[in-house]
Amino acid sequence: MAEKYLLCVTAGPSYDTSTHHQVSVNTPHATHISTDLCTVSISVRIQNYHGLPHGSPSTSPYFSHAPHAHDKYSISFRLVPKKSVPGSALVFGNDLDHPIRDRLPPGFGTAFNIFKWAIDPGVDGDVHADKPHLYGNALSSLNVLKVGGKVDDSSKHEDDAGQEKGIEEGGEGDGEKFRKERNVPGEAAARKKWYLGDGRTKEWEWEAGRVYWGDFYNPYLDFNGKYVLKNKDTGEVYFVIVFALIPRDQVDKKEEGASIESPHGDLRGGVATEEKKTCSDGGGQEEFQPKADDLD
């Protein structure tokens, strides 16, 4: 199955994939997004990657560092909100735009409970809905959370979400003081556990104009939908990342900018070459549920 598909990763400010750009996977070049809500720079790393755009590095120095030696992928970002967000409202997780209730494998409930116990106790959602979703509060779901200082220009982009050794838990500038004033533990595991406590997310505010870095990673590949950072109270979306498996026979290797079919609509890209590349939905492709060994 692996030789039949190529992975195309895009990111944008909304679920409308016509606003997306192709992510330059495994490179120091972040994908930049600016909206009325925030400025964000996103980096995606995937171990043993052979997807689009052609010529992408198959790995990243990130995976050579001890904390990530067994991880399969990473989504990291640098976020500067343009208006403050309650700590209880900001969530990170997965969306799907089609039902999967009839495709859930036997024992899914048990597997999900193990996932919650071993990886993210704060995750919750509805996989039986017409549009399934699994979200966790960002304060307890992100593997790494680093807090920086206030910035004068919240629209300025930086590529430091893609630093090679990854983001380290803690603070920078007065970000360390910000954490201590809120009694946030210094270690990532302790911070995640802390924010599973009743009411503690209400003591945090994602302040406008302050820099935050986050990293989400794990040793399991599951590119079967969209990753989203959003305000669950208002529905406002900060960014959406789409992982789409594209049939290889639809990819014109001589002209990568041509439209190719995707299950997620019109995916626009070109970050690596400063040109727009698309993976547009033309219909007619086979139903497919991706697994780890389906990646080239």
Short mmCIF file of C-alpha atoms in Angstrom, two decimals:
data_model
loop_
_atom_site.label_atom_id
_atom_site.label_comp_id
_atom_site.label_asym_id
_atom_site.label_seq_id
_atom_site.Cartn_x
_atom_site.Cartn_y
_atom_site.Cartn_z
CA MET A 1 0.00 0.00 0.00
CA ALA A 2 2.85 2.38 0.75
CA GLU A 3 3.84 2.85 -2.88
CA LYS A 4 0.32 4.02 -3.81
CA TYR A 5 0.14 7.17 -1.71
CA LEU A 6 2.06 10.35 -0.94
CA LEU A 7 1.44 12.43 2.17
CA CYS A 8 0.59 16.10 1.65
CA VAL A 9 0.67 18.33 4.76
CA THR A 10 -0.95 21.76 4.70
CA ALA A 11 -1.76 24.40 7.30
CA GLY A 12 -3.99 27.44 7.39
CA PRO A 13 -6.13 29.71 9.56
CA SER A 14 -9.44 27.90 9.05
CA TYR A 15 -11.16 24.68 8.03
CA ASP A 16 -11.44 26.16 4.52
CA THR A 17 -8.48 24.48 2.89
CA SER A 18 -8.38 27.07 0.10
CA THR A 19 -6.65 29.25 2.71
CA HIS A 20 -3.94 26.66 3.37
CA HIS A 21 -0.28 26.49 2.38
CA GLN A 22 1.77 23.37 1.92
CA VAL A 23 4.02 22.73 4.92
CA SER A 24 7.74 22.32 4.30
CA VAL A 25 8.12 19.12 6.36
CA ASN A 26 11.39 18.44 8.20
CA THR A 27 12.96 21.81 7.36
CA PRO A 28 13.74 24.88 9.52
CA HIS A 29 11.25 26.90 7.45
CA ALA A 30 8.01 27.38 9.37
CA THR A 31 4.59 27.98 7.84
CA HIS A 32 3.36 31.44 8.86
CA ILE A 33 -0.24 32.42 9.54
CA SER A 34 -1.59 35.86 10.45
CA THR A 35 -5.22 36.61 11.30
CA ASP A 36 -7.17 39.00 13.51
CA LEU A 37 -6.84 36.38 16.26
CA CYS A 38 -3.14 35.59 16.25
CA THR A 39 0.21 35.30 14.57
CA VAL A 40 1.50 31.73 14.45
CA SER A 41 4.47 29.88 12.94
CA ILE A 42 4.07 26.10 12.49
CA SER A 43 6.65 23.37 11.94
CA VAL A 44 5.88 19.72 11.19
CA ARG A 45 8.43 16.92 11.45
CA ILE A 46 7.76 13.35 10.34
CA GLN A 47 10.20 10.49 10.71
CA ASN A 48 10.88 8.53 7.47
CA TYR A 49 8.99 11.08 5.39
CA HIS A 50 8.77 10.71 1.61
CA GLY A 51 5.76 12.88 0.81
CA LEU A 52 5.14 16.22 -0.87
CA PRO A 53 6.75 18.44 -1.85
CA HIS A 54 9.19 16.18 -3.69
CA GLY A 55 12.69 16.40 -2.33
CA SER A 56 11.62 16.95 1.27
CA PRO A 57 14.10 15.65 3.87
CA SER A 58 13.17 12.17 5.06
CA THR A 59 13.91 13.07 8.67
CA SER A 60 14.88 15.95 10.95
CA PRO A 61 17.75 16.45 13.43
CA TYR A 62 14.92 16.77 15.97
CA PHE A 63 14.59 12.97 16.05
CA SER A 64 18.28 12.49 16.87
CA HIS A 65 17.88 14.14 20.27
CA ALA A 66 17.21 11.85 23.20
CA PRO A 67 13.71 13.07 24.13
CA HIS A 68 12.46 12.34 20.60
CA ALA A 69 14.42 9.26 19.55
CA HIS A 70 11.25 7.13 19.50
CA ASP A 71 8.79 9.74 18.26
CA LYS A 72 7.28 9.47 14.79
CA TYR A 73 6.08 13.03 14.30
CA SER A 74 5.96 16.49 15.86
CA ILE A 75 3.71 19.52 15.44
CA SER A 76 5.32 22.58 17.01
CA PHE A 77 4.29 26.21 16.90
CA ARG A 78 5.06 29.74 18.05
CA LEU A 79 1.84 31.55 18.94
CA VAL A 80 1.17 35.22 19.72
CA PRO A 81 -2.53 35.85 20.45
CA LYS A 82 -3.87 39.24 19.41
CA LYS A 83 -6.59 39.08 22.04
CA SER A 84 -6.51 37.24 25.34
CA VAL A 85 -8.05 33.76 25.59
CA PRO A 86 -9.24 32.04 28.80
CA GLY A 87 -7.11 29.05 29.75
CA SER A 88 -10.23 26.92 30.03
CA ALA A 89 -11.22 27.66 26.42
CA LEU A 90 -8.17 26.89 24.27
CA VAL A 91 -8.16 23.29 23.04
CA PHE A 92 -5.96 21.24 20.73
CA GLY A 93 -6.96 18.03 19.00
CA ASN A 94 -8.36 16.22 16.00
CA ASP A 95 -11.33 16.84 13.71
CA LEU A 96 -12.80 14.72 10.96
CA ASP A 97 -15.30 16.01 8.44
CA HIS A 98 -16.98 12.63 7.89
CA PRO A 99 -18.44 9.98 10.22
CA ILE A 100 -16.30 6.99 11.19
CA ARG A 101 -18.69 5.23 13.57
CA ASP A 102 -19.11 2.31 11.17
CA ARG A 103 -15.36 1.96 10.71
CA LEU A 104 -14.24 1.86 14.32
CA PRO A 105 -12.39 -1.40 14.96
CA PRO A 106 -13.49 -3.87 17.61
CA GLY A 107 -12.08 -2.88 20.98
CA PHE A 108 -11.81 0.80 20.09
CA GLY A 109 -13.32 1.84 23.41
CA THR A 110 -10.68 -0.10 25.33
CA ALA A 111 -7.90 1.27 23.13
CA PHE A 112 -9.18 4.82 23.66
CA ASN A 113 -9.20 4.35 27.42
CA ILE A 114 -5.59 3.13 27.24
CA PHE A 115 -4.70 6.19 25.15
CA LYS A 116 -6.25 8.47 27.78
CA TRP A 117 -4.39 6.69 30.55
CA ALA A 118 -1.00 6.52 28.84
CA ILE A 119 -0.84 9.63 26.65
CA ASP A 120 -3.46 12.29 27.34
CA PRO A 121 -5.89 11.87 30.26
CA GLY A 122 -7.51 15.20 29.42
CA VAL A 123 -8.66 14.29 25.90
CA ASP A 124 -12.38 14.04 25.29
CA GLY A 125 -14.78 14.10 22.37
CA ASP A 126 -17.28 12.16 20.31
CA VAL A 127 -16.03 9.66 17.74
CA HIS A 128 -19.61 8.57 16.95
CA ALA A 129 -20.74 12.01 15.77
CA ASP A 130 -21.29 12.94 12.12
CA LYS A 131 -18.16 15.07 12.47
CA PRO A 132 -16.04 13.19 15.02
CA HIS A 133 -13.62 15.10 17.22
CA LEU A 134 -11.18 14.55 20.05
CA TYR A 135 -9.96 17.63 21.94
CA GLY A 136 -7.91 18.23 25.03
CA ASN A 137 -7.25 21.47 26.85
CA ALA A 138 -4.03 22.91 25.43
CA LEU A 139 -2.53 23.32 28.90
CA SER A 140 -2.71 19.58 29.60
CA SER A 141 -2.48 18.19 26.06
CA LEU A 142 0.65 19.86 24.68
CA ASN A 143 3.75 17.79 25.40
CA VAL A 144 5.85 20.92 25.78
CA LEU A 145 4.77 24.45 26.68
CA LYS A 146 7.15 27.38 26.85
CA VAL A 147 6.13 30.92 27.77
CA GLY A 148 7.93 34.01 26.51
CA GLY A 149 7.62 37.72 27.11
CA LYS A 150 5.40 40.35 25.59
CA VAL A 151 6.33 41.49 22.09
CA ASP A 152 5.94 44.96 20.62
CA ASP A 153 4.87 43.68 17.20
CA SER A 154 2.47 40.75 17.47
CA SER A 155 2.42 40.39 13.67
CA LYS A 156 6.13 39.55 13.41
CA HIS A 157 6.90 35.98 12.35
CA GLU A 158 9.78 33.84 13.55
CA ASP A 159 11.03 30.43 12.40
CA ASP A 160 11.96 29.27 15.89
CA ALA A 161 9.06 26.81 16.01
CA GLY A 162 11.32 24.71 13.80
CA GLN A 163 14.46 24.76 15.92
CA GLU A 164 16.32 21.51 15.41
CA LYS A 165 16.49 20.21 18.96
CA GLY A 166 12.87 21.08 19.74
CA ILE A 167 11.23 23.32 22.30
CA GLU A 168 12.06 22.95 25.97
CA GLU A 169 9.52 23.31 28.78
CA GLY A 170 9.84 26.50 30.80
CA GLY A 171 9.99 30.23 30.28
CA GLU A 172 11.96 32.90 28.48
CA GLY A 173 12.24 36.52 29.58
CA ASP A 174 9.47 37.20 32.05
CA GLY A 175 7.73 34.03 30.90
CA GLU A 176 9.30 32.12 33.79
CA LYS A 177 7.82 34.63 36.24
CA PHE A 178 4.46 34.29 34.46
CA ARG A 179 4.49 30.55 35.11
CA LYS A 180 5.62 30.82 38.73
CA GLU A 181 2.92 33.37 39.56
CA ARG A 182 0.39 30.75 38.48
CA ASN A 183 2.11 27.92 40.38
CA VAL A 184 2.81 26.04 37.14
CA PRO A 185 5.22 23.12 37.72
CA GLY A 186 8.51 23.35 35.90
CA GLU A 187 8.46 19.86 34.39
CA ALA A 188 6.21 19.07 31.42
CA ALA A 189 4.63 15.93 32.89
CA ALA A 190 3.86 17.73 36.16
CA ARG A 191 2.39 20.70 34.28
CA LYS A 192 0.10 18.44 32.27
CA LYS A 193 -1.09 16.69 35.41
CA TRP A 194 -1.53 20.03 37.22
CA TYR A 195 -3.96 21.29 34.61
CA LEU A 196 -6.11 18.20 34.85
CA GLY A 197 -7.10 19.48 38.29
CA ASP A 198 -10.54 21.04 38.74
CA GLY A 199 -10.66 24.72 37.88
CA ARG A 200 -6.96 25.22 37.34
CA THR A 201 -7.25 26.09 33.67
CA LYS A 202 -9.42 29.06 34.73
CA GLU A 203 -6.41 30.50 36.57
CA TRP A 204 -4.50 30.83 33.29
CA GLU A 205 -5.01 33.34 30.49
CA TRP A 206 -3.33 33.21 27.12
CA GLU A 207 -2.41 36.89 27.15
CA ALA A 208 -2.60 39.06 24.07
CA GLY A 209 0.86 40.01 22.81
CA ARG A 210 2.71 37.31 24.75
CA VAL A 211 4.73 34.60 22.97
CA TYR A 212 3.94 30.93 23.58
CA TRP A 213 5.68 27.90 22.10
CA GLY A 214 4.06 24.46 21.99
CA ASP A 215 5.08 21.02 20.79
CA PHE A 216 2.85 17.98 20.33
CA TYR A 217 4.44 14.65 19.49
CA ASN A 218 4.12 10.93 20.05
CA PRO A 219 5.48 7.61 18.77
CA TYR A 220 2.31 6.68 16.85
CA LEU A 221 1.39 7.67 13.31
CA ASP A 222 -2.29 8.45 12.72
CA PHE A 223 -2.79 10.91 9.88
CA ASN A 224 -6.54 10.46 9.54
CA GLY A 225 -7.92 13.95 9.86
CA LYS A 226 -7.15 17.50 10.90
CA TYR A 227 -5.29 18.94 13.87
CA VAL A 228 -6.79 22.15 15.19
CA LEU A 229 -6.09 24.78 17.83
CA LYS A 230 -9.34 26.55 18.66
CA ASN A 231 -11.43 28.36 21.25
CA LYS A 232 -14.09 25.85 22.25
CA ASP A 233 -16.31 28.55 23.75
CA THR A 234 -16.48 30.82 20.72
CA GLY A 235 -15.56 28.38 17.93
CA GLU A 236 -12.76 30.70 16.80
CA VAL A 237 -9.98 28.78 15.02
CA TYR A 238 -6.30 29.67 15.38
CA PHE A 239 -4.89 27.11 12.96
CA VAL A 240 -5.76 23.87 11.20
CA ILE A 241 -3.24 21.31 9.91
CA VAL A 242 -4.38 18.73 7.37
CA PHE A 243 -2.62 15.44 6.62
CA ALA A 244 -3.92 14.13 3.30
CA LEU A 245 -2.87 10.90 1.61
CA ILE A 246 -2.80 11.53 -2.13
CA PRO A 247 -2.87 8.64 -4.65
CA ARG A 248 0.53 8.65 -6.30
CA ASP A 249 -0.91 8.29 -9.78
CA GLN A 250 -2.58 11.69 -9.37
CA VAL A 251 0.70 13.44 -8.72
CA ASP A 252 2.41 14.87 -11.78
CA LYS A 253 6.07 14.59 -10.80
CA LYS A 254 7.12 16.88 -13.65
CA GLU A 255 4.76 19.67 -12.63
CA GLU A 256 4.11 19.51 -8.90
CA GLY A 257 2.03 22.67 -9.07
CA ALA A 258 -0.78 20.95 -10.92
CA SER A 259 -4.05 20.13 -9.16
CA ILE A 260 -4.34 16.70 -7.61
CA GLU A 261 -7.24 15.10 -5.83
CA SER A 262 -7.48 15.15 -2.06
CA PRO A 263 -10.14 14.03 0.40
CA HIS A 264 -9.91 17.40 2.14
CA GLY A 265 -10.61 19.86 -0.68
CA ASP A 266 -8.46 22.55 -2.25
CA LEU A 267 -5.12 22.37 -0.42
CA ARG A 268 -2.88 25.26 -1.36
CA GLY A 269 0.84 25.20 -0.76
CA GLY A 270 4.25 26.31 -1.90
CA VAL A 271 6.03 27.44 1.23
CA ALA A 272 9.25 25.72 0.20
CA THR A 273 9.43 27.35 -3.24
CA GLU A 274 7.42 30.56 -2.68
CA GLU A 275 4.96 29.31 -5.30
CA LYS A 276 1.44 28.06 -4.69
CA LYS A 277 0.98 24.32 -5.05
CA THR A 278 -2.41 22.72 -4.84
CA CYS A 279 -4.00 19.39 -4.01
CA SER A 280 -7.53 20.08 -5.15
CA ASP A 281 -10.57 17.87 -4.81
CA GLY A 282 -11.81 16.57 -8.10
CA GLY A 283 -13.76 13.64 -6.72
CA GLY A 284 -13.59 10.07 -7.89
CA GLN A 285 -10.96 8.79 -5.51
CA GLU A 286 -11.28 5.61 -3.53
CA GLU A 287 -12.29 5.51 0.11
CA PHE A 288 -9.20 5.09 2.23
CA GLN A 289 -8.40 5.02 5.94
CA PRO A 290 -4.67 5.73 6.36
CA LYS A 291 -2.41 3.70 8.59
CA ALA A 292 1.24 4.05 9.49
CA ASP A 293 2.43 1.63 6.80
CA ASP A 294 0.50 3.47 4.07
CA LEU A 295 3.11 6.23 4.01
CA ASP A 296 5.79 5.97 1.37
#
